PDB file of C-alpha atoms in Angstrom:
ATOM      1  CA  UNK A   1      10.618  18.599   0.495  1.00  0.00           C
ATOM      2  CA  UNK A   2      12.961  16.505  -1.260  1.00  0.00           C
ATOM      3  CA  UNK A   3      12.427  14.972  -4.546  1.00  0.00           C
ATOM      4  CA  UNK A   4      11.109  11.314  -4.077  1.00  0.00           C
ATOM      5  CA  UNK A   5      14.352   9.833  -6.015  1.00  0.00           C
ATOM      6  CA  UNK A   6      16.461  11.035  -3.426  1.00  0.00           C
ATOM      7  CA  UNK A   7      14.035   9.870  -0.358  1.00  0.00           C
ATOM      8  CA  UNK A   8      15.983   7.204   2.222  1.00  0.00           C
ATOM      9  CA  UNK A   9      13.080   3.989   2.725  1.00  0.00           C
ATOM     10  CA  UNK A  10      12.503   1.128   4.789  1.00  0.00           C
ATOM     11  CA  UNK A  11      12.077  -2.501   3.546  1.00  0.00           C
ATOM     12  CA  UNK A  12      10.479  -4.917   5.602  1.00  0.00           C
ATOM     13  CA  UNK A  13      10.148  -8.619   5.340  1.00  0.00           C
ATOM     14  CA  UNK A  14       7.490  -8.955   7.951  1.00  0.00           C
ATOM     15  CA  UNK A  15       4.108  -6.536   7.946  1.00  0.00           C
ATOM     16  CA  UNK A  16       3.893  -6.855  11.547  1.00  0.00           C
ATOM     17  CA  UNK A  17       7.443  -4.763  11.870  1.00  0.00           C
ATOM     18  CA  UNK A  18       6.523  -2.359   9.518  1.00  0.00           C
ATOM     19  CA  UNK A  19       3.228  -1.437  11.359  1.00  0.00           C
ATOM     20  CA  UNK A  20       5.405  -1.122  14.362  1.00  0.00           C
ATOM     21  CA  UNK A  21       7.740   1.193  12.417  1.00  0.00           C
ATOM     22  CA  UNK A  22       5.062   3.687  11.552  1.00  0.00           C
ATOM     23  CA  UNK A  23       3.507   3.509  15.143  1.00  0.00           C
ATOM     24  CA  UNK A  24       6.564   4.618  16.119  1.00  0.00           C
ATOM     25  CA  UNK A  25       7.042   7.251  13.712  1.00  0.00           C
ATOM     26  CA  UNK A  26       9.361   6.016  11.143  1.00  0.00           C
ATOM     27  CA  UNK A  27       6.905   6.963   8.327  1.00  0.00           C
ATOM     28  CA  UNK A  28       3.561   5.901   6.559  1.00  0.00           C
ATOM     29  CA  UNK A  29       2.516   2.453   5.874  1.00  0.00           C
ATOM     30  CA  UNK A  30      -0.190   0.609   3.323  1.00  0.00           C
ATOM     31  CA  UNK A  31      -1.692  -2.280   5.205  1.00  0.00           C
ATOM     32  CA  UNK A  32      -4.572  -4.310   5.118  1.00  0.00           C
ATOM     33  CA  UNK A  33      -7.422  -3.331   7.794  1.00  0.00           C
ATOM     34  CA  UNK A  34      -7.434  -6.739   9.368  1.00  0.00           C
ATOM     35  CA  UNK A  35      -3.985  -6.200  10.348  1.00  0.00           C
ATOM     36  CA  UNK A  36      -4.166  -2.417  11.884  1.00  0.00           C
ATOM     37  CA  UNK A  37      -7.805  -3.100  13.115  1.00  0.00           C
ATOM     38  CA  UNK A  38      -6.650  -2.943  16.801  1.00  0.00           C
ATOM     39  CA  UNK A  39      -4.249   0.603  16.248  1.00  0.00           C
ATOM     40  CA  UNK A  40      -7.251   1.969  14.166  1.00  0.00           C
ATOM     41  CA  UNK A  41      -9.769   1.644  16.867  1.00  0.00           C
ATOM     42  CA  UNK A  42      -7.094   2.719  19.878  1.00  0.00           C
ATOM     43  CA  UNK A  43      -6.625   5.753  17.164  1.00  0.00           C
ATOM     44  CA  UNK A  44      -2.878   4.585  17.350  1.00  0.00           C
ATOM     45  CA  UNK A  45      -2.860   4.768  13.399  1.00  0.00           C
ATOM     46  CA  UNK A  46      -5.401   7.018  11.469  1.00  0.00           C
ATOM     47  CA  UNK A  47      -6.713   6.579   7.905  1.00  0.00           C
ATOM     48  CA  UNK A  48      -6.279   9.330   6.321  1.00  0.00           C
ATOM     49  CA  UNK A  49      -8.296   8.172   3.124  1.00  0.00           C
ATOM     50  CA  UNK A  50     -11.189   6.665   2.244  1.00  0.00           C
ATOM     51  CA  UNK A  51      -9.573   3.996   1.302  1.00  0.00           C
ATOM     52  CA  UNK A  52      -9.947   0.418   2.545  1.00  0.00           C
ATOM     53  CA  UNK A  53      -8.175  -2.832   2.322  1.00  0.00           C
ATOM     54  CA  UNK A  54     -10.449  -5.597   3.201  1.00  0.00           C
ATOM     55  CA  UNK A  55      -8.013  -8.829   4.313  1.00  0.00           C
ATOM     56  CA  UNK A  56      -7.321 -12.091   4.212  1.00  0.00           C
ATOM     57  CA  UNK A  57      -6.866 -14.179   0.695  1.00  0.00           C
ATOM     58  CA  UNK A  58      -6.739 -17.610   0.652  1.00  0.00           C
ATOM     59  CA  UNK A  59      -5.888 -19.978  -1.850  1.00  0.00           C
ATOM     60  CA  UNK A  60      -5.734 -23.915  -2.479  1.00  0.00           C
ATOM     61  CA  UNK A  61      -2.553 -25.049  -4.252  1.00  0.00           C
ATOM     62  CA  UNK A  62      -1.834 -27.993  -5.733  1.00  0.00           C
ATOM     63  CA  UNK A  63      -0.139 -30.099  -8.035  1.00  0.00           C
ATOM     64  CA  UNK A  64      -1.323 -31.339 -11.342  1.00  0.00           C
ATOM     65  CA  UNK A  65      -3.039 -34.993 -10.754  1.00  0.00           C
ATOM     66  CA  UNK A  66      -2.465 -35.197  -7.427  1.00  0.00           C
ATOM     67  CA  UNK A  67      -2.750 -38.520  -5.917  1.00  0.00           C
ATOM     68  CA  UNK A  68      -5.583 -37.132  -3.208  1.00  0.00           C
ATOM     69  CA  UNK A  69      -7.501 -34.905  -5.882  1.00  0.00           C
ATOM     70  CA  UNK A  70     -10.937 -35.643  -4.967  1.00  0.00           C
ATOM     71  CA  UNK A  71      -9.816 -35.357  -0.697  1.00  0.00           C
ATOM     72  CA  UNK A  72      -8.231 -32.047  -1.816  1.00  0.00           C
ATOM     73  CA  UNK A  73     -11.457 -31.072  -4.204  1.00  0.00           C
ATOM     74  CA  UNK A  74     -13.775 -32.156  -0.877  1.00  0.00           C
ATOM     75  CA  UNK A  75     -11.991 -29.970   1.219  1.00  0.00           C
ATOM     76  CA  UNK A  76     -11.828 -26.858  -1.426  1.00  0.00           C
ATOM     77  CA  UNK A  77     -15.932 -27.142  -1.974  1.00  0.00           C
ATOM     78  CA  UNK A  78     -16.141 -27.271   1.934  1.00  0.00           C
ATOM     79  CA  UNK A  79     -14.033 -24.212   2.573  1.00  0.00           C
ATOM     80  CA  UNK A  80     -15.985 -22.203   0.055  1.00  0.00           C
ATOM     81  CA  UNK A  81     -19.134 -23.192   1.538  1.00  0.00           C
ATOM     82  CA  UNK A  82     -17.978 -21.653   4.951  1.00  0.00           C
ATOM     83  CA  UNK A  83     -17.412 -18.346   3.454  1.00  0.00           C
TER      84      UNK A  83
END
């Protein structure tokens, strides 16, 4: 086995590519289980720990003193509430 230093790798910009990369073989892959849900049930990719990466993260961004502050503050409160 060669030492990890000397290892060749694949860089991705998109998650989507690099899933397809280690369906077809290319290696092994850290991804969130939203995203391989569909090749974990087909058995397409296997987990090989117990080890689990929930999903999704959203956040609201903003500038400081934005003119629509309390629209933008509305619409934070209701998107917690739906969670």
């Amino acid at each position: 086995m060669p030492e990890f230093k000397e290892m060749d790798h694949l860089s991705f910009r998109e998650e989507l590519h690099a899933i397809e990369a280690v369906v077809a073989g290319q290696g092994i892959g850290i991804f969130s289980d939203v995203l391989v849900a569909r090749e974990l049930a087909a058995r397409t990719l296997v987990r090989p720990f117990n080890l689990c990466l929930p999903g999704y993260r959203f956040y609201v961004v903003r500038t400081t003193d934005h003119p629509r502050e309390k629209t933008i503050q509305a619409f934070a409160t209701w998107l917690q509430s739906v969670l």
